[in-house]
Amino acid sequence: MSMSHLYGTDGDDGVEMESFEVSDWDLQNEFNPHRQRHRQTKEEATYGVWAERDSDEERPSFGGKRSRDYSAPVSFVSAGLRKAAAEEFSDEDSDDDEKPVKQEEIPKEFVPKKLKTGGNFKPSQKGFVGGSKSFVDFGSWERHTKGIGQKLLQKMGYVPGRGLGKNAQGIINPIEAKQRKGKGAVGAYGSERTPQSLQDFPVVDSEEEAEEEFQKELSQWRKDPNGGKKKPKYSYKTVEELKAKGRINKQLAAPQKELSQVKVIDMTGREQKVYYSYSQISHKHNIPDDSPQQPLGKDSKPQGFALPELEHNLQLLIDITEQEIIQSDRQLQYERDMVVNLSHEIQKMAEVLSHEEKAISNLSKVLDMVEECERRMQPGCENPLTLDECAKIFETLQDKYYEEYRMSDRVDLAVAIVYPLMKEYFKNWDPLKDCTYGTEIIAKWKNLLENDQLLSHSGQDLSTDAFHRLMWEIWMPYVRNIVARWQPRNCGSMVDFLDSWVNVVPVWILDNILDQLIFPKLQKEVESWNPLTDTVPIHSWIHPWLPLMQARLEPLYSPIRNKLANALQKWHPSDSSAKLILQPWKDVFTPGSWEAFMVKNIVPKLGMCLNELIINPHQQHMDAFYWVIDWEGMISVSSLVGLLEKHFFPKWLQVLCSWLSNSPNYEEITKWYLGWKSMFSDQVLAHPSIKDKFNEALDIMNRAVSSSVGGYMQPGARENIAYLTHTERRKDFQYEAMQERREAENMAQRGIGAAAGSVPMNFKDLIQTKAEEHNIVFMPVIGKRHEGKQLYTFGRIVIYIDRGVVFVQGEKTWVPTSLQSLIDMAK
């Protein structure tokens, strides 16, 4: 195996040298498991690189061994890269006969230090100035090869005799080497530069400057032979530097200041020094001779001038002066900052002053307008002030001087100016005759005087809201007087009056009118009402109050039902006036209370009437039946069906059976059956119990026709009865199918409009809906009110509703709560 990848050969003398660099062969065969490895012999293990190798293991020298010429210069490969083993082998074959070229001797007296790169090189020259080797025989060894290297260089633009590179800046001649005299280090025997390097790279500095620099650097490692004292070098600080130092070093905090006032004895120097703070140690003046002096020798002279006390005093003076300069700078900066702050304060105070002057001007104008109003309100004034003109003045105050108007005490202003005018305006007013009188002017004053930030619910807000106080003290007395003289049965005028003022009057005043004035009058009138003697029905003067009072009228319903029940004790169904009196109350009473009232007072009377009914096919009197059927819309279908099952159908089926047993005329029976069925409405006929009764009648007729086999049978009777049965059954099926289709359509419509249909009308309906969903009892407490609000029981909790808010009775007061919390408490 060739070991050319491990051992190289000197191109000139053939001396074998071991190469430790990584070659291309190493990279190619790094991961080759079959490569041949060199096995170390015993001699190589003993002598290492000086061991002699056998002829078969030695590297080919391509020319034999030659003695080394140490005087010849060192040759290097151009560009500093070693060729591969194969290329070296081919190169050495062609260069066997070549001999190294000897260089000229190098002058010994030339010792340069610094070089100037670039030299006298010019791109147009064929080489460096002073070059010692010609390029005539450059590449002459290629005559033994195909000359591929020269061809590639020429193809890439290379010109023989010029350097490589874009501007031909590469060197042409190889780098020369110079042999030293002895075995000293580099530069020990003077300069090692060749004449070629001196011509290409001339020296910049002279020998004297280089020697001086060398001696200067060398003296840093030596002691001063004279042992003399260095010349003092003082450091100076300007005032600006002291100011900057004072700004950086902030004043210490209070505990640090106390700590800094500690006496410090410095014994690190040649003599003892005393400092009065730790900061003076880091800021002490740099005296050049502060370092300890060396002991006096035999040849040294004693110091002639040494005054440590004077130096210490001077140092103190310098420190004091520095501190004074720093303090003066800080004081100056503080004064400048104070000037800036005061300028800003002056600007702010100027703005405040202008604002106050504007406010004073506006207030003076407002005061002039108010004084003008007071002057025109005097008794002997020629142009007295009216309520409408006063409203215009207040509108001007609100529009032009809004801030002053809102900040002023409108309650006192309204009491002084508006109240007398309001009394004069409503002096001759009769609310029942002219219910809309003053609504427009009062609505205008509501916008002017009402405090928007307060939600007034009771009379406690009179001291803070001028409009509420105005309505309570001026308008309310007229209403009290008219209600005291008002007759509840003449409700039309009073209802119209309150309807016209409902949007103007505060809510709490309207509640007070309805709860404290109207409701007691109605309650008293209901107590004195007698349904047997009074000609005016009670619903005519109670129901008009439903839109205004709503749930407030519920305490009146119980006494009304009791009086109606007492009046119906001696009533007979033949008297239709009872239905006229009760019918308007069906939608007013709750469904449960209405059904209970009907079952207790009306249904027994109707049952007695049906018991008195005599069914006679030959001479039928229908008056009693009509009296009962006339209450179909008033009583529930289940109650009516119960009456018919108990008091009508037993007698009717009995008459049918007796008739069929006496050789009847089936055509007459058919007509009689269809006639009675037509007396009932579709809703009653659709009830399963009624269907069963009529189907039972058909079955009786079919059994009668089929059982009379041996006796006389009317011709066609059996067919007629069968046809009748088939027709009636088919009608029932058709009616059931139609009902199912209607129910499906209604379900679809409810599914589409579920959102719209499930929305409660008011907050009470919402609470009732939630109570039904959670199976909680929600009902009013009869005769119990709180501040005019009806009390309700929600499960075991007592509540009342005010303006969409639920209030729950606590230990000492009523507490507002949410609907979900109310449901949780009730559960």
Coordinates of N, CA and C in Angstrom, one line a residue, residues 4-6 19-29 82-85:
S4 N 1.6 7.4 0.7 CA 1.8 8.8 0.4 C 0.8 9.8 1.1
H5 N -0.2 9.2 1.5 CA -1.2 10.1 2.3 C -0.7 10.3 3.7
L6 N 0.3 9.6 4.2 CA 0.8 9.8 5.5 C 2.2 10.5 5.5
S19 N 3.6 13.5 7.6 CA 2.5 14.6 7.5 C 1.4 14.3 8.5
F20 N 1.0 15.2 9.3 CA -0.1 15.1 10.2 C -1.4 15.7 9.8
E21 N -1.4 16.3 8.6 CA -2.6 16.9 8.2 C -3.6 15.9 7.6
V22 N -4.9 16.3 7.6 CA -6.0 15.4 7.0 C -6.0 15.6 5.5
S23 N -5.7 14.6 4.8 CA -5.7 14.7 3.3 C -7.0 14.2 2.7
D24 N -7.1 14.3 1.4 CA -8.3 13.8 0.7 C -8.5 12.3 0.8
W25 N -7.4 11.6 0.9 CA -7.5 10.1 1.0 C -8.1 9.8 2.4
D26 N -7.7 10.5 3.4 CA -8.3 10.3 4.7 C -9.8 10.5 4.7
L27 N -10.2 11.5 4.1 CA -11.7 11.8 4.1 C -12.4 10.7 3.3
Q28 N -11.8 10.3 2.2 CA -12.5 9.3 1.3 C -12.6 7.9 2.0
N29 N -11.6 7.5 2.7 CA -11.5 6.2 3.3 C -11.8 6.2 4.8
R82 N -2.0 21.6 0.0 CA -1.3 20.4 -0.5 C -2.1 19.6 -1.4
K83 N -1.5 19.1 -2.5 CA -2.2 18.3 -3.5 C -2.6 16.9 -2.9
A84 N -3.5 16.3 -3.7 CA -3.8 14.9 -3.3 C -2.7 14.0 -3.7
A85 N -2.8 12.7 -3.2 CA -1.7 11.8 -3.4 C -1.5 11.4 -4.8

